[in-house]
Coordinates of C-alpha atoms and ligand atoms in Angstrom, one line a residue:
X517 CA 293.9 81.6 143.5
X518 CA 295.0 85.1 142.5
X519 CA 293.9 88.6 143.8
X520 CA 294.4 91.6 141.0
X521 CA 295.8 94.4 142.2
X522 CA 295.3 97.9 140.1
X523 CA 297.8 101.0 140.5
X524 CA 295.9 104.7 140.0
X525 CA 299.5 106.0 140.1
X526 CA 303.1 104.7 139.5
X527 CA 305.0 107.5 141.3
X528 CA 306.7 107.2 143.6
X529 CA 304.1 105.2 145.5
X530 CA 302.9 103.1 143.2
X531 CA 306.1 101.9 141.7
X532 CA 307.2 100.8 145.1
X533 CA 303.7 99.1 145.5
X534 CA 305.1 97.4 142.3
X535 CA 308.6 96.6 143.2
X536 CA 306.9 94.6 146.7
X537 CA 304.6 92.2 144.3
X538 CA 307.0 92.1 142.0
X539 CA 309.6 91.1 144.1
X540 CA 308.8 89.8 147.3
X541 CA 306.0 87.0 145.2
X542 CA 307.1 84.0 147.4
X543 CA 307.2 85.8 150.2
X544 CA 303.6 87.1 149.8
X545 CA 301.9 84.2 148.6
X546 CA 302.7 82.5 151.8
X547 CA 301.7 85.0 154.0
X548 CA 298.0 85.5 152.1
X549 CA 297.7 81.5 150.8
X550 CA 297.9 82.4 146.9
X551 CA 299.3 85.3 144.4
X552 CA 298.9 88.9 144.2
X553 CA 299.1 90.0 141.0
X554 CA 299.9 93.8 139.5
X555 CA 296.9 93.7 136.9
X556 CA 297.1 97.4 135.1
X557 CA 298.3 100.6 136.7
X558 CA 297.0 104.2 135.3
X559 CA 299.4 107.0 134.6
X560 CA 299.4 110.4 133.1
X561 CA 302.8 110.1 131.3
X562 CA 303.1 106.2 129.4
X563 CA 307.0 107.4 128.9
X564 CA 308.0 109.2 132.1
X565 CA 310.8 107.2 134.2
X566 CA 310.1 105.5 136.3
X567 CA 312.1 104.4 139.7
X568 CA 310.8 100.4 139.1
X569 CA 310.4 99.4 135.7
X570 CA 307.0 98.1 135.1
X571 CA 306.3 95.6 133.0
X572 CA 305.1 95.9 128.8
X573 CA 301.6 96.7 129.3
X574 CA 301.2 97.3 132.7
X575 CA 301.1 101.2 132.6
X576 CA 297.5 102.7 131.0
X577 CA 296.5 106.3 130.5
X578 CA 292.8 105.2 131.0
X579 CA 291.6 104.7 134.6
X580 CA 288.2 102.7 133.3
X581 CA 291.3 100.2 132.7
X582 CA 291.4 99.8 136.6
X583 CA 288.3 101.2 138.2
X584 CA 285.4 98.9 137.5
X585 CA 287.7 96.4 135.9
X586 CA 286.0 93.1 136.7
X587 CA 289.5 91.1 136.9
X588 CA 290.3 93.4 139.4
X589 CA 289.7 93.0 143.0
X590 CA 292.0 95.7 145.0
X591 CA 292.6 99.3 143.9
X592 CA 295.4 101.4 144.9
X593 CA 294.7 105.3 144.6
X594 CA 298.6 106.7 144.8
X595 CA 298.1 109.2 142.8
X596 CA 297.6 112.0 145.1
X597 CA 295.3 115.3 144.8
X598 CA 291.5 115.8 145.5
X599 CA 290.2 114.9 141.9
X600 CA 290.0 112.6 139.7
X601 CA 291.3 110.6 143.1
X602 CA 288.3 111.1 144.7
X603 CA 285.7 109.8 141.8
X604 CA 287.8 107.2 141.0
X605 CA 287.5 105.5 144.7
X606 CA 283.8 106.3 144.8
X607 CA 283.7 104.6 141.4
X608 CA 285.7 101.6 142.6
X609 CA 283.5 101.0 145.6
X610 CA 280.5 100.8 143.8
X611 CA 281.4 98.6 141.4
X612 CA 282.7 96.6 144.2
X613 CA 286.0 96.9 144.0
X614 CA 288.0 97.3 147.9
X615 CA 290.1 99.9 147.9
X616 CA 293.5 101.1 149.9
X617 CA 294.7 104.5 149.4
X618 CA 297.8 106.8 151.1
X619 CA 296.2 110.2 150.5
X620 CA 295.5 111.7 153.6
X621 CA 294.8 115.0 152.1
X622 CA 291.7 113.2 150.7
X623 CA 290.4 111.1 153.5
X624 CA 291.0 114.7 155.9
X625 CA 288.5 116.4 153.4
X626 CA 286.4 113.8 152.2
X627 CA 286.5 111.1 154.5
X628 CA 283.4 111.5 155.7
X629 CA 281.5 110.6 151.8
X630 CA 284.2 108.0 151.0
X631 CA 284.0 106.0 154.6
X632 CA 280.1 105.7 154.3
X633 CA 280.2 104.9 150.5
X634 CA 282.7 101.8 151.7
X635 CA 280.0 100.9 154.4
X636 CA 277.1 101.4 152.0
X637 CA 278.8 99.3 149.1
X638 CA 280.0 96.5 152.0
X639 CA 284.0 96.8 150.3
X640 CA 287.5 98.2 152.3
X641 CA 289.0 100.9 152.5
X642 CA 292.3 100.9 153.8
X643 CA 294.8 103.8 154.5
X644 CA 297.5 102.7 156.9
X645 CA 300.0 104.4 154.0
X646 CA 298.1 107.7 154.8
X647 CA 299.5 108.5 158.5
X648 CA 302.8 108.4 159.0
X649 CA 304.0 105.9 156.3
X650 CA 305.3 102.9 157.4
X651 CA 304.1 103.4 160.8
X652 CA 301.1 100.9 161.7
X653 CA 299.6 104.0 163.9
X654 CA 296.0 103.2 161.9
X655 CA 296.1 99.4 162.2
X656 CA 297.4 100.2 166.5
X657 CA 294.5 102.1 166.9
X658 CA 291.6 100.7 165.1
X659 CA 292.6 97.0 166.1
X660 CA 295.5 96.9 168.6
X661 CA 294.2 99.7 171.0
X662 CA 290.5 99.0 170.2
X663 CA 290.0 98.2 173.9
X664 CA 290.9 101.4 175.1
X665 CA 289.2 105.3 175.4
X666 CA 292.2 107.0 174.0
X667 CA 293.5 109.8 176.5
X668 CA 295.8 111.6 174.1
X669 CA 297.8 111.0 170.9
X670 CA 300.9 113.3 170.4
X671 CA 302.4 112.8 167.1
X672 CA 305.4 114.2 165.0
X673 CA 303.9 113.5 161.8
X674 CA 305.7 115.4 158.8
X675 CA 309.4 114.0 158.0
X676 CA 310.7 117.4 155.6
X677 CA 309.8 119.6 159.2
X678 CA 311.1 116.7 161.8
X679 CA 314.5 117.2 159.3
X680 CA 314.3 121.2 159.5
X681 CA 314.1 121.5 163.1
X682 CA 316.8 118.6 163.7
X683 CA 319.0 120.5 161.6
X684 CA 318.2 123.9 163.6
X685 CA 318.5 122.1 166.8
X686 CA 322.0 120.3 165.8
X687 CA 323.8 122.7 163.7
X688 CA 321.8 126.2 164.2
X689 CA 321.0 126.2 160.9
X690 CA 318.6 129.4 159.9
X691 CA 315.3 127.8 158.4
X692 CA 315.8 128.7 155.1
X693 CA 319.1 126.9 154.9
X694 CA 317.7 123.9 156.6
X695 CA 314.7 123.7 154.1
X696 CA 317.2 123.9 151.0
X697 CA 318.9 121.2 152.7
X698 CA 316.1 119.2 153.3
X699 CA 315.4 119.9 149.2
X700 CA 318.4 118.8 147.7
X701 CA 318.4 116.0 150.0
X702 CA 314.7 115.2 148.2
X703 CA 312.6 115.5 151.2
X704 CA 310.9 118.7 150.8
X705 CA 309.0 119.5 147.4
X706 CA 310.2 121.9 145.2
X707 CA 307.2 123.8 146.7
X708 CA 307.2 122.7 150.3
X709 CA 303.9 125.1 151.8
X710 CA 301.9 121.7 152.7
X711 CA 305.1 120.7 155.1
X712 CA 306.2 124.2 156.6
X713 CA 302.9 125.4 156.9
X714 CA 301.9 122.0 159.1
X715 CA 298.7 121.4 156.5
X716 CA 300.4 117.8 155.8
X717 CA 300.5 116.9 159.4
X718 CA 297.3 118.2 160.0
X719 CA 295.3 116.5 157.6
X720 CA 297.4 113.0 159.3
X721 CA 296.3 114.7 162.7
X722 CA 292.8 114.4 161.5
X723 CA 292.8 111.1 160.2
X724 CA 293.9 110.4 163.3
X725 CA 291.4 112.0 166.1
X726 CA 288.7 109.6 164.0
X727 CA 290.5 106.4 164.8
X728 CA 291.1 108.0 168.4
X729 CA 288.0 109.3 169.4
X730 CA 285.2 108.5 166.5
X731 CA 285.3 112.3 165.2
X732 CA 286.5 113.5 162.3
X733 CA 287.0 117.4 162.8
X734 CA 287.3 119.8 159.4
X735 CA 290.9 121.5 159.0
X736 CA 289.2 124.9 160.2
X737 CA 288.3 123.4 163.4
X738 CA 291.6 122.6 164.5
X739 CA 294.4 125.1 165.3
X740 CA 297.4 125.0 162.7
X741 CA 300.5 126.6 162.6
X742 CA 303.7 125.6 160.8
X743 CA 307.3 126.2 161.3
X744 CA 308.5 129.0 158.9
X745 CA 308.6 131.6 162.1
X746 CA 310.9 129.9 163.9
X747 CA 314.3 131.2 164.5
X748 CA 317.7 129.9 165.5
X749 CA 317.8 131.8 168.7
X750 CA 314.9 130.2 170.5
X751 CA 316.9 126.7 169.6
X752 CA 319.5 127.7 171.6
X753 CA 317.3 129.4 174.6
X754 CA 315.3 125.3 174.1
X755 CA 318.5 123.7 174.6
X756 CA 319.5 125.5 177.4
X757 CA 315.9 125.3 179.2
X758 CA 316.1 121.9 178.8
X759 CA 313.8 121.2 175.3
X760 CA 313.7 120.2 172.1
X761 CA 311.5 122.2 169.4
X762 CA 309.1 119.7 167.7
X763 CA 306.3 120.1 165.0
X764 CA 304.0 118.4 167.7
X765 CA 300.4 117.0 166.7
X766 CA 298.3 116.7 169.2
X767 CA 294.9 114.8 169.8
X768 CA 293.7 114.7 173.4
X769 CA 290.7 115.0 175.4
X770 CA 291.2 117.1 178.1
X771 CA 290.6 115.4 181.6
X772 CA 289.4 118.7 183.4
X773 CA 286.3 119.4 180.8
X774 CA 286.3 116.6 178.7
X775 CA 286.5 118.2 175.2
X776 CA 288.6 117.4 172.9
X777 CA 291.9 119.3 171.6
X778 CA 293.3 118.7 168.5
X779 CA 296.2 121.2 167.2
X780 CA 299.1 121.4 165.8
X781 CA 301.7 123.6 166.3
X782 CA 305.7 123.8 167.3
X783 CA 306.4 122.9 170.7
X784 CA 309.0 123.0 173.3
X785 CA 309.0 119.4 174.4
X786 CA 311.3 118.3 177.5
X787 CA 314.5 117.0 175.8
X788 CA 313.7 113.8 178.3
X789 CA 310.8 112.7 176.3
X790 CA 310.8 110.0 173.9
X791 CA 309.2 112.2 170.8
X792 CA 312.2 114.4 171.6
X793 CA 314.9 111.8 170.6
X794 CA 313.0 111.4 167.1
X795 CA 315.2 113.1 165.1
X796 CA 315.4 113.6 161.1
X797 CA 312.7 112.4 159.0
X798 CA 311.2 110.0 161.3
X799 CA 307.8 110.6 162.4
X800 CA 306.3 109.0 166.0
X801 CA 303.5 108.9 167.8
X802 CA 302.7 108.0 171.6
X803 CA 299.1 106.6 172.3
X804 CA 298.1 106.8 175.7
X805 CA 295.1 104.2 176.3
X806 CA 292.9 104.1 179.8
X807 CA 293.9 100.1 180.0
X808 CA 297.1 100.0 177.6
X809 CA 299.0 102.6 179.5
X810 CA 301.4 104.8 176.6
X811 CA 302.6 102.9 173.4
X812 CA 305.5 104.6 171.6
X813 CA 305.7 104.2 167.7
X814 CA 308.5 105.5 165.5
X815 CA 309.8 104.7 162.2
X816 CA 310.2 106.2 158.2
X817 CA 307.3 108.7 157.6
X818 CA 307.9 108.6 153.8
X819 CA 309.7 107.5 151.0
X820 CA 309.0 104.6 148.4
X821 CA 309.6 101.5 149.9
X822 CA 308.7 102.6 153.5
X823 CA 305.5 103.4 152.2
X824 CA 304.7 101.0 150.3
X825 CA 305.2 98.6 152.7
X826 CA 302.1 100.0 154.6
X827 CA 300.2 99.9 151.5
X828 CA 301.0 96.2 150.5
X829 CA 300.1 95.4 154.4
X830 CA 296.6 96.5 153.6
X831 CA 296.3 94.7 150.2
X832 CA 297.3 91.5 152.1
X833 CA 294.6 92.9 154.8
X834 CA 292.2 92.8 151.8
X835 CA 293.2 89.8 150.1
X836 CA 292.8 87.6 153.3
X837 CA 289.4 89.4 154.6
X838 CA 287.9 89.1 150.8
X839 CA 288.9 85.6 150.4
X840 CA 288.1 84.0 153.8
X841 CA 284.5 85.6 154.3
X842 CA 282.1 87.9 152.1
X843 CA 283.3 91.8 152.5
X844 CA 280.8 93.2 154.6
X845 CA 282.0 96.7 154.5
X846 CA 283.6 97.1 158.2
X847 CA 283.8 100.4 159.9
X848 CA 287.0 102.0 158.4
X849 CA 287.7 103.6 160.7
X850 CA 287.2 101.3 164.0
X851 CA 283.9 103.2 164.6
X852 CA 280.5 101.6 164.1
X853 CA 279.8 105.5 163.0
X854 CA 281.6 109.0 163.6
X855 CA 279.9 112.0 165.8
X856 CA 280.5 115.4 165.4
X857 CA 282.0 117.0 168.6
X858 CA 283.1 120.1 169.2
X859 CA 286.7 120.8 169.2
X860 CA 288.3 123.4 171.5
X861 CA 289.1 126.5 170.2
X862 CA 292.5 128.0 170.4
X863 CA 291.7 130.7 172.8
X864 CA 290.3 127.9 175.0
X865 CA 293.2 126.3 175.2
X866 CA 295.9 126.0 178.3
X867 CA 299.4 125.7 177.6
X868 CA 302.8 126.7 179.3
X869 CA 304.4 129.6 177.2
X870 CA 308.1 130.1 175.9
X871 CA 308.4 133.9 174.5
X872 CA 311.1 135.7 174.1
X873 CA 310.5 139.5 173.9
X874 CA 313.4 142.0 172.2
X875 CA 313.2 145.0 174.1
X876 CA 315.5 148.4 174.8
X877 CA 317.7 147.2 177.6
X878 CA 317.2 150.0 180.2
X879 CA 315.4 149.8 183.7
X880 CA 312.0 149.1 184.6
X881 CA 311.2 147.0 181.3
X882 CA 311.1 143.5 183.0
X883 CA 308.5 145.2 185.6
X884 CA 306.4 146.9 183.1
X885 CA 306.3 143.6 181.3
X886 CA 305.5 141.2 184.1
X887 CA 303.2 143.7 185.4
X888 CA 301.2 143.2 182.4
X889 CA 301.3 139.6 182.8
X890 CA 300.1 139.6 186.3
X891 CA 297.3 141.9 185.6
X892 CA 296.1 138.9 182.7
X893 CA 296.3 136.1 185.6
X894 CA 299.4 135.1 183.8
X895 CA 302.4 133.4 186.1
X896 CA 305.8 133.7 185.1
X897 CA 308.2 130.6 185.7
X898 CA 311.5 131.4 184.8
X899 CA 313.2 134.4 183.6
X900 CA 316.3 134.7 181.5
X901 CA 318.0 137.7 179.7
X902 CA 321.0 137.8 177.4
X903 CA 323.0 139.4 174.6
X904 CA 322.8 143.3 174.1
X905 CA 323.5 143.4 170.3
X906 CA 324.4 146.8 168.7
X907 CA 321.6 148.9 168.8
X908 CA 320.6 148.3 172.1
X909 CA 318.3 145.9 172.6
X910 CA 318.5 142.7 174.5
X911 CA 316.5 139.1 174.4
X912 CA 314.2 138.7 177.2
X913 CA 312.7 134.9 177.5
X914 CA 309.5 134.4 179.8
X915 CA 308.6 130.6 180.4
X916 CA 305.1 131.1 182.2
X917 CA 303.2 128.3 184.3
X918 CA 300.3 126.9 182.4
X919 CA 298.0 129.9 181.5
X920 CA 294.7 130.4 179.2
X921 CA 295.8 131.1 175.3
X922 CA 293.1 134.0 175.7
X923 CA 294.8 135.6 179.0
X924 CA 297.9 135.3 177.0
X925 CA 297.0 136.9 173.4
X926 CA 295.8 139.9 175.9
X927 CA 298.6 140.3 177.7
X928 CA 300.6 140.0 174.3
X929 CA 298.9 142.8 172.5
X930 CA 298.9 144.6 175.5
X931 CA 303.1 144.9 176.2
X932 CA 302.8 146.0 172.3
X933 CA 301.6 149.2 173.6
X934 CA 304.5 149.4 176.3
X935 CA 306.8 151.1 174.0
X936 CA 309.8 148.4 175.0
X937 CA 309.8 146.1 172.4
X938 CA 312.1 146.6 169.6
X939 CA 311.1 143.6 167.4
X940 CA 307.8 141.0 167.2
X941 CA 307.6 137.9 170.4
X942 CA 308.3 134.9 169.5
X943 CA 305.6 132.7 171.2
X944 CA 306.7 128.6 171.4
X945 CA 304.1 127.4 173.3
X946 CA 305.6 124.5 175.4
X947 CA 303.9 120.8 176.6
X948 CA 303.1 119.1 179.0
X949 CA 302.1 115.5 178.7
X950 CA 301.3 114.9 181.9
X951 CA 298.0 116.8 182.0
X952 CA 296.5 114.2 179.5
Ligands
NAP1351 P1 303.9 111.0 142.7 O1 305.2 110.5 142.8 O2 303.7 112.4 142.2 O3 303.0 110.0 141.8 C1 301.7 110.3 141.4 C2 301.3 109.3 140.3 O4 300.0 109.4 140.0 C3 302.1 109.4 139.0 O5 302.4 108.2 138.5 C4 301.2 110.2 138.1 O6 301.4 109.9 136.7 C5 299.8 109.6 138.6 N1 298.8 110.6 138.4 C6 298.6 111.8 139.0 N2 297.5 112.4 138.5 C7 296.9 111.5 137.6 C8 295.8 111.6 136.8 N3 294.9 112.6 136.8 N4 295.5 110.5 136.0 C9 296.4 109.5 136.0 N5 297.5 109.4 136.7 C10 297.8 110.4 137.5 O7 303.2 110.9 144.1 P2 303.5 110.0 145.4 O8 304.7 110.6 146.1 O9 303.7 108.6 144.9 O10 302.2 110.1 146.3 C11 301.1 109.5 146.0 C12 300.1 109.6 147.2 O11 300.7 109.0 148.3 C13 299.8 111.0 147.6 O12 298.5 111.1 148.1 C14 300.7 111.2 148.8 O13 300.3 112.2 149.7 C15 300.8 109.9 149.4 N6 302.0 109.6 150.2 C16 303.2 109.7 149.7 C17 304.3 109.4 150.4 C18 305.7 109.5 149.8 O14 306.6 109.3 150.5 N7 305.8 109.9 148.6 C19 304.2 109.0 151.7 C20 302.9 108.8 152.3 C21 301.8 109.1 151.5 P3 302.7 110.4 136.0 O15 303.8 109.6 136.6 O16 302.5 110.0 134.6 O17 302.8 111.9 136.2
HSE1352 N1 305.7 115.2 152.8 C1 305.5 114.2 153.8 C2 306.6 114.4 154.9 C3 305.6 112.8 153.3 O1 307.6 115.1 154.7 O2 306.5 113.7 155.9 C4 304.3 112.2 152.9 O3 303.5 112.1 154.0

């Protein structure tokens, strides 16, 4: 027996797709009980390079050539973007094709259409490629952790950030310098907004909160905020409070009101912690389950063979599910169906707060500044000041107890009107796992 396989896509996805069944046949055919088979693969370019050879005929510049393709059982969507992506797996499904796909950009926009048309057509969709590469954070959650109300997730899910801040943190690189880095090292894109701006890891962070909680919140409901503000001083003023500066996503219901947060944002994590010690372009997440207690997950986030190895693990998935019993169009995403919840605002949010003010260094500047503080409901922790440079003014870092985002956006504006600052705050806000 043999199960077809069809590529939309033979980047850099899809020819490592390629390179496993090409490869690795033996090996495949005993785990399933017969053959996978690369049947066609669609392209835009029939003479670009590409990183695995494919075979003489296997590349097509006509998608009809794998979508709807009787011979063809599987399809594989690497090929990125909103549309044609998204036609092609509606198409696929209802000509009853299963389908596995890594674009979580898709699934955090559409999910919604393409998860019921799966059900309604009774064919797979599988997307363990889609978070986190060759992570098995979807197949943990929807099967492994399936017996659990899951309290939190707290991810670092974006390898080209998870590389920045190392460099930061290690060498005090400047941002810039550690993003040109990361490009000539080929993890960031030539244009690298999705990364730095967080809207990679966000759309991952959504895929996510559906396995976790059965919701699948839009990206304007969730708080986002990328990297590019950060600056080498408040690396250092981490290290010595005792953090490391992550890209931290976060999907939690929180235990006091029982609504659910899900943001995403830099974070001073306690350099203790186990997301802490993930450092390059790994990604991690730790799921904390009622019964299972916190499982730690951490491994390549990206890259052609790491994920394509989730995406092959789902083909298999299909292969043995399609050939054992009659699809019948499974909840994709461990939910017999999603509900809409509301998500917590930003302003509604509690955190702990690193800022670091740059003021005039003369007298009565701290008071005027806490006194603000105090008159928000806002308690300061710690206090540390350092380094006069020439003009004058001095860094001032405030690490407050846990305090409402609201209180503390007032407060903010308000020391604005002090007349003692000498430069913008720098606001990290900083985490506290324990509260989940
Ligand atoms: P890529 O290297 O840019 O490859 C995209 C492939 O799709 C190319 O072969 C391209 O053809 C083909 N393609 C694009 N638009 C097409 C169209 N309209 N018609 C026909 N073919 C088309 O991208 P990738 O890095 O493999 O990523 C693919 C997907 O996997 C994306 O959704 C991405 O987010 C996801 N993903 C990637 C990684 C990673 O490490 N790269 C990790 C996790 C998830 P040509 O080659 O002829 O241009
Ligand atoms: N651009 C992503 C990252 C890889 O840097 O993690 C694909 O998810």
């Amino acid at each position: 027996m043999i199960t077809n396989v069809g590529l939309l896509g033979y980047g850099t996805v899809g020819a490592g797709v390629a390179k496993i069944i090409s490869l690795e046949d033996s090996l495949l055919s005993q785990k399933v009980g017969w053959s996978l088979k690369l049947a066609r693969a669609t392209v835009r370019d029939l003479d670009a390079p590409r990183a695995f050879p494919p075979p003489p005929g296997l590349l097509t510049t006509d998608p009809r050539d794998v979508v709807g393709n009787p011979d063809i059982q599987v399809v594989v969507e690497a090929m990125g973007g909103i549309e044609p992506a998204r036609t092609l797996i509606l198409k696929a499904l209802e000509s009853g094709q299963n389908v596995v796909t890594a674009n979580k950009a898709l699934l955090a926009i559409h999910g919604v259409e393409i998860f019921a048309k799966a059900k309604e057509c009774r064919r797979e969709i599988f997307f363990e490629a889609a978070v986190a590469g060759a992570i098995p954070v979807i197949r943990t959650l929807k099967e492994g952790l399936a017996a659990n109300r899951i309290l939190s997730v707290f991810g670092i899910l974006n390898g080209t950030t998870n590389y920045i801040l190392t460099r930061m943190t290690q060498d005090a690189s400047s941002f810039q310098d550690a993003l040109f880095e990361a490009q000539s090292h080929g993890y960031a894109e030539a244009d690298p907004t999705a990364d730095v701006e967080g809207f990679d890891a966000a759309h991952k962070l959504i895929i996510l909160t559906a396995l976790a909680h059965g919701v699948l919140p839009s990206l304007k409901d969730i708080q986002v905020e990328g990297i590019t503000k950060l600056d080498a001083k408040d690396f250092d003023f981490a290290g010595e409070l005792g953090f490391t500066i992550k890209l931290l996503a976060v999907s939690a219901r929180n235990p006091e009101d029982g609504l659910l947060e899900v943001r995403l944002h830099p974070a001073m994590i306690p350099q203790g912690h186990l997301l802490a010690g993930v450092s390059g372009v790994l990604n991690a997440v730790v799921i904390r389950g009622h019964a299972s207690g916190d499982i730690f997950l951490s491994g390549a986030g990206a890259g052609m063979m790491a994920t394509a190895s989730a995406v092959v693990g789902d083909i298999i998935e299909i292969a043995r599910l399609s050939h054992s019993a009659p699809a019948v169009g499974k909840p994709s995403l461990g939910w017999q169906s999603l509900t809409s919840e509301r998500i917590k605002s930003p302003t509604e949010i509690y955190t702990r707060y690193y800022l670091r003010f740059t003021v005039h260094d003369r007298p009565g500047v701290l008071a005027a500044i806490s006194g603000v503080f105090s008159a928000h409901n806002i308690s300061i922790a710690q206090v540390i000041q350092k380094g006069v440079d020439p003009t004058g003014s001095v860094s001032l870092v405030i690490l407050t107890h846990l305090a409402a985002e609201k209180d503390l956006q007032m407060a903010l504006s308000e020391t604005q009107k002090l007349g003692v600052l000498t430069a913008e705050t720098k606001l990290i806000r900083v985490e506290d796992f324990a509260r989940y």
